[in-house]
mmCIF file of C-alpha atoms in Angstrom:
data_model
loop_
_atom_site.group_PDB
_atom_site.id
_atom_site.type_symbol
_atom_site.label_atom_id
_atom_site.label_comp_id
_atom_site.label_asym_id
_atom_site.label_seq_id
_atom_site.Cartn_x
_atom_site.Cartn_y
_atom_site.Cartn_z
ATOM 1 C CA UNK O 714 -22.481 -3.909 12.658
ATOM 2 C CA UNK O 715 -22.560 -6.957 14.896
ATOM 3 C CA UNK O 716 -19.898 -8.647 16.936
ATOM 4 C CA UNK O 717 -20.244 -12.099 18.445
ATOM 5 C CA UNK O 718 -18.218 -13.817 21.182
ATOM 6 C CA UNK O 719 -15.256 -15.737 19.807
ATOM 7 C CA UNK O 720 -16.317 -19.236 20.966
ATOM 8 C CA UNK O 721 -19.555 -19.030 18.964
ATOM 9 C CA UNK O 722 -17.583 -18.536 15.737
ATOM 10 C CA UNK O 723 -16.554 -22.179 15.990
ATOM 11 C CA UNK O 724 -19.666 -23.586 17.662
ATOM 12 C CA UNK O 725 -22.283 -22.097 15.305
ATOM 13 C CA UNK O 726 -23.915 -24.433 12.794
ATOM 14 C CA UNK O 727 -23.973 -24.409 9.017
ATOM 15 C CA UNK O 728 -21.675 -22.997 6.371
ATOM 16 C CA UNK O 729 -20.111 -19.623 7.120
ATOM 17 C CA UNK O 730 -18.445 -16.779 5.239
ATOM 18 C CA UNK O 731 -15.018 -15.166 5.575
ATOM 19 C CA UNK O 732 -14.364 -11.647 4.231
ATOM 20 C CA UNK O 733 -10.946 -11.116 2.644
ATOM 21 C CA UNK O 734 -9.681 -7.627 1.818
ATOM 22 C CA UNK O 735 -5.881 -8.033 1.708
ATOM 23 C CA UNK O 736 -3.698 -11.125 1.355
ATOM 24 C CA UNK O 737 -6.731 -13.389 1.831
ATOM 25 C CA UNK O 738 -7.894 -12.181 -1.584
ATOM 26 C CA UNK O 739 -4.892 -13.706 -3.334
ATOM 27 C CA UNK O 740 -3.776 -16.368 -0.841
ATOM 28 C CA UNK O 741 -6.700 -17.550 1.254
ATOM 29 C CA UNK O 742 -4.872 -20.694 2.398
ATOM 30 C CA UNK O 743 -8.022 -22.599 3.377
ATOM 31 C CA UNK O 744 -10.664 -24.712 1.659
ATOM 32 C CA UNK O 745 -13.812 -22.951 0.524
ATOM 33 C CA UNK O 746 -16.932 -23.843 -1.418
ATOM 34 C CA UNK O 747 -17.560 -20.521 -3.102
ATOM 35 C CA UNK O 748 -15.723 -17.256 -3.774
ATOM 36 C CA UNK O 749 -17.840 -14.146 -4.383
ATOM 37 C CA UNK O 750 -16.937 -10.448 -4.765
ATOM 38 C CA UNK O 751 -18.430 -8.598 -1.807
ATOM 39 C CA UNK O 752 -18.738 -5.202 -0.139
ATOM 40 C CA UNK O 753 -18.504 -4.403 3.553
ATOM 41 C CA UNK O 754 -19.937 -1.085 4.732
ATOM 42 C CA UNK O 755 -18.728 0.722 7.848
ATOM 43 C CA UNK O 756 -14.999 0.084 7.554
ATOM 44 C CA UNK O 757 -12.406 0.655 4.878
ATOM 45 C CA UNK O 758 -9.173 -1.042 3.812
ATOM 46 C CA UNK O 759 -6.076 0.810 5.055
ATOM 47 C CA UNK O 760 -2.350 0.211 5.500
ATOM 48 C CA UNK O 761 -2.756 0.958 9.187
ATOM 49 C CA UNK O 762 -1.007 -1.976 10.903
ATOM 50 C CA UNK O 763 2.712 -2.060 11.687
ATOM 51 C CA UNK O 764 3.945 -5.546 10.809
ATOM 52 C CA UNK O 765 6.405 -7.034 13.301
ATOM 53 C CA UNK O 766 6.245 -10.630 12.022
ATOM 54 C CA UNK O 767 4.923 -11.372 8.515
ATOM 55 C CA UNK O 768 6.237 -8.317 6.628
ATOM 56 C CA UNK O 769 8.606 -6.631 9.046
ATOM 57 C CA UNK O 770 10.277 -6.775 12.454
ATOM 58 C CA UNK O 771 9.916 -4.684 15.626
ATOM 59 C CA UNK O 772 13.186 -2.966 14.680
ATOM 60 C CA UNK O 773 12.104 -2.325 11.067
ATOM 61 C CA UNK O 774 8.312 -2.546 10.917
ATOM 62 C CA UNK O 775 6.534 -3.077 7.659
ATOM 63 C CA UNK O 776 2.899 -2.187 6.996
ATOM 64 C CA UNK O 777 -0.049 -4.461 6.371
ATOM 65 C CA UNK O 778 -3.734 -3.893 5.828
ATOM 66 C CA UNK O 779 -6.491 -3.653 8.366
ATOM 67 C CA UNK O 780 -10.147 -2.741 8.280
ATOM 68 C CA UNK O 781 -10.414 0.672 9.929
ATOM 69 C CA UNK O 782 -13.556 2.558 10.839
ATOM 70 C CA UNK O 783 -15.551 4.512 8.290
ATOM 71 C CA UNK O 784 -16.365 4.134 4.623
ATOM 72 C CA UNK O 785 -16.695 0.834 2.791
ATOM 73 C CA UNK O 786 -14.474 -1.915 1.462
ATOM 74 C CA UNK O 787 -14.738 -4.147 -1.583
ATOM 75 C CA UNK O 788 -13.164 -7.579 -1.249
ATOM 76 C CA UNK O 789 -13.931 -11.284 -1.494
ATOM 77 C CA UNK O 790 -16.340 -13.386 0.551
ATOM 78 C CA UNK O 791 -15.434 -17.059 0.870
ATOM 79 C CA UNK O 792 -18.097 -19.589 1.807
ATOM 80 C CA UNK O 793 -16.683 -22.329 4.035
ATOM 81 C CA UNK O 794 -18.408 -25.683 4.557
ATOM 82 C CA UNK O 795 -19.712 -26.423 8.039
ATOM 83 C CA UNK O 796 -17.409 -29.436 8.460
ATOM 84 C CA UNK O 797 -14.365 -27.198 7.823
ATOM 85 C CA UNK O 798 -15.469 -24.425 10.187
ATOM 86 C CA UNK O 799 -13.229 -25.285 13.155
ATOM 87 C CA UNK O 800 -10.146 -25.917 11.014
ATOM 88 C CA UNK O 801 -10.561 -22.702 9.024
ATOM 89 C CA UNK O 802 -11.134 -20.538 12.097
ATOM 90 C CA UNK O 803 -8.081 -22.106 13.780
ATOM 91 C CA UNK O 804 -6.012 -21.457 10.637
ATOM 92 C CA UNK O 805 -7.139 -17.831 10.395
ATOM 93 C CA UNK O 806 -6.432 -17.171 14.068
ATOM 94 C CA UNK O 807 -2.931 -18.611 13.737
ATOM 95 C CA UNK O 808 -2.316 -16.497 10.637
ATOM 96 C CA UNK O 809 -3.989 -13.211 11.536
ATOM 97 C CA UNK O 810 -3.678 -13.087 15.304
ATOM 98 C CA UNK O 811 0.049 -13.678 15.859
ATOM 99 C CA UNK O 812 0.196 -10.462 17.893
ATOM 100 C CA UNK O 813 -3.576 -9.981 18.461
ATOM 101 C CA UNK O 814 -3.627 -6.721 16.500
ATOM 102 C CA UNK O 815 -7.054 -7.495 15.016
ATOM 103 C CA UNK O 816 -10.501 -7.913 16.501
ATOM 104 C CA UNK O 817 -12.226 -11.031 15.200
ATOM 105 C CA UNK O 818 -15.795 -9.949 14.414
ATOM 106 C CA UNK O 819 -18.833 -10.844 12.352
ATOM 107 C CA UNK O 820 -19.860 -8.209 9.821
ATOM 108 C CA UNK O 821 -22.661 -7.919 7.306
ATOM 109 C CA UNK O 822 -21.353 -8.016 3.745
ATOM 110 C CA UNK O 823 -23.257 -7.661 0.508
ATOM 111 C CA UNK O 824 -22.427 -10.287 -2.103
ATOM 112 C CA UNK O 825 -21.929 -8.855 -5.565
ATOM 113 C CA UNK O 826 -23.503 -11.760 -7.422
ATOM 114 C CA UNK O 827 -26.846 -12.272 -9.132
ATOM 115 C CA UNK O 828 -28.632 -12.789 -5.817
ATOM 116 C CA UNK O 829 -27.118 -9.645 -4.235
ATOM 117 C CA UNK O 830 -27.834 -11.081 -0.801
ATOM 118 C CA UNK O 831 -26.483 -9.916 2.524
ATOM 119 C CA UNK O 832 -24.590 -12.457 4.612
ATOM 120 C CA UNK O 833 -22.748 -12.392 7.927
ATOM 121 C CA UNK O 834 -19.010 -12.911 7.480
ATOM 122 C CA UNK O 835 -16.000 -13.356 9.734
ATOM 123 C CA UNK O 836 -13.698 -10.351 9.367
ATOM 124 C CA UNK O 837 -10.539 -9.020 10.983
ATOM 125 C CA UNK O 838 -10.818 -5.390 12.069
ATOM 126 C CA UNK O 839 -7.839 -3.473 13.437
ATOM 127 C CA UNK O 840 -7.701 -2.888 17.191
ATOM 128 C CA UNK O 841 -7.099 0.855 17.466
ATOM 129 C CA UNK O 842 -5.783 0.425 21.004
ATOM 130 C CA UNK O 843 -3.003 -1.973 19.964
ATOM 131 C CA UNK O 844 0.633 -0.842 19.857
ATOM 132 C CA UNK O 845 0.811 -1.905 16.193
ATOM 133 C CA UNK O 846 -2.014 0.372 15.102
ATOM 134 C CA UNK O 847 -0.345 2.899 12.800
ATOM 135 C CA UNK O 848 -3.304 5.191 12.225
ATOM 136 C CA UNK O 849 -3.493 7.286 9.090
ATOM 137 C CA UNK O 850 0.049 7.553 7.747
ATOM 138 C CA UNK O 851 1.038 9.830 4.884
ATOM 139 C CA UNK O 852 1.864 8.208 1.568
ATOM 140 C CA UNK O 853 5.544 9.047 2.128
ATOM 141 C CA UNK O 854 5.501 7.286 5.523
ATOM 142 C CA UNK O 855 3.757 4.255 4.039
ATOM 143 C CA UNK O 856 6.345 4.143 1.270
ATOM 144 C CA UNK O 857 9.223 4.251 3.746
ATOM 145 C CA UNK O 858 7.874 1.420 5.879
ATOM 146 C CA UNK O 859 6.988 -0.783 2.913
ATOM 147 C CA UNK O 860 10.461 -0.320 1.419
ATOM 148 C CA UNK O 861 12.172 -1.386 4.658
ATOM 149 C CA UNK O 862 9.737 -4.131 5.618
ATOM 150 C CA UNK O 863 10.759 -7.773 5.341
ATOM 151 C CA UNK O 864 9.465 -10.538 7.584
ATOM 152 C CA UNK O 865 8.627 -14.226 7.805
ATOM 153 C CA UNK O 866 6.280 -14.046 4.807
ATOM 154 C CA UNK O 867 8.684 -12.056 2.639
ATOM 155 C CA UNK O 868 9.126 -8.513 1.381
ATOM 156 C CA UNK O 869 6.514 -5.919 2.269
ATOM 157 C CA UNK O 870 6.568 -4.510 -1.268
ATOM 158 C CA UNK O 871 5.529 -7.918 -2.659
ATOM 159 C CA UNK O 872 2.531 -7.918 -0.306
ATOM 160 C CA UNK O 873 1.390 -4.521 -1.596
ATOM 161 C CA UNK O 874 1.955 -5.452 -5.237
ATOM 162 C CA UNK O 875 0.092 -8.755 -4.941
ATOM 163 C CA UNK O 876 -2.850 -7.072 -3.228
ATOM 164 C CA UNK O 877 -3.099 -4.417 -5.936
ATOM 165 C CA UNK O 878 -3.047 -7.113 -8.624
ATOM 166 C CA UNK O 879 -5.835 -8.988 -6.809
ATOM 167 C CA UNK O 880 -7.903 -5.794 -6.603
ATOM 168 C CA UNK O 881 -7.381 -5.091 -10.295
ATOM 169 C CA UNK O 882 -8.386 -8.669 -11.139
ATOM 170 C CA UNK O 883 -11.750 -7.942 -9.502
ATOM 171 C CA UNK O 884 -12.213 -4.909 -11.734
ATOM 172 C CA UNK O 885 -11.799 -2.016 -9.297
ATOM 173 C CA UNK O 886 -9.114 0.222 -7.853
ATOM 174 C CA UNK O 887 -7.952 1.343 -4.422
ATOM 175 C CA UNK O 888 -6.602 4.825 -5.081
ATOM 176 C CA UNK O 889 -4.009 5.035 -2.292
ATOM 177 C CA UNK O 890 -2.763 1.467 -2.668
ATOM 178 C CA UNK O 891 -2.441 1.941 -6.426
ATOM 179 C CA UNK O 892 -0.502 5.152 -5.905
ATOM 180 C CA UNK O 893 1.852 3.398 -3.497
ATOM 181 C CA UNK O 894 2.300 0.480 -5.902
ATOM 182 C CA UNK O 895 3.226 2.936 -8.660
ATOM 183 C CA UNK O 896 5.874 4.458 -6.403
ATOM 184 C CA UNK O 897 7.255 1.002 -5.575
ATOM 185 C CA UNK O 898 7.309 0.069 -9.241
ATOM 186 C CA UNK O 899 9.265 3.241 -9.930
ATOM 187 C CA UNK O 900 11.780 2.294 -7.219
ATOM 188 C CA UNK O 901 12.256 -1.157 -8.749
ATOM 189 C CA UNK O 902 12.631 0.309 -12.248
ATOM 190 C CA UNK O 903 15.156 2.856 -10.989
ATOM 191 C CA UNK O 904 17.233 0.191 -9.210
ATOM 192 C CA UNK O 905 17.138 -2.020 -12.297
ATOM 193 C CA UNK O 906 18.166 0.802 -14.597
ATOM 194 C CA UNK O 907 21.126 1.854 -12.459
ATOM 195 C CA UNK O 908 22.443 -1.637 -11.664
ATOM 196 C CA UNK O 909 25.766 -2.660 -13.226
ATOM 197 C CA UNK O 910 25.338 -4.441 -16.558
ATOM 198 C CA UNK O 911 26.589 -7.758 -15.219
ATOM 199 C CA UNK O 912 24.063 -7.627 -12.374
ATOM 200 C CA UNK O 913 21.189 -6.926 -14.766
ATOM 201 C CA UNK O 914 22.191 -9.795 -17.022
ATOM 202 C CA UNK O 915 22.299 -12.301 -14.159
ATOM 203 C CA UNK O 916 18.874 -11.505 -12.716
#
């Protein structure tokens, strides 16, 4: 696993790759030339970041995904044209680094296409020393935070649901995220079923 100094991310030449494993999978928000399923080895996707801005507040934190050490992670690699490099990196830093909870690193990822080549991709790995690092929470704790979380980008439960749908669209599963999504779906179904008839009719 390699890490490079931040300035060289913008000053390097040629096209470059960005690895998305959470909301970048379903809302990249930047221009790209190519989108390829990919696997990163050495870190795994986890709801291990307390969200104080996008999906929660400091008073009622939500939970968002980070790459945490160990295992592997399937996601999406986006190839960005050289002339868009600076703009895309600036966009990603503004989006991902609001509270500097991630480390911006370059990681080797294996593209799951016909070529099966290995490329170096920009990725956001959780900083375990940051106050927002949640560590390994139980499913019940994750559920509680996701239910309460609501921030600038909307409800935390919508973030989890959208990520699970994006994972399913790629043809694989993330066992813990899917289990959490099932619990959230059950909550929504229960609320819908017990709502007064007039409320249900006006939704």
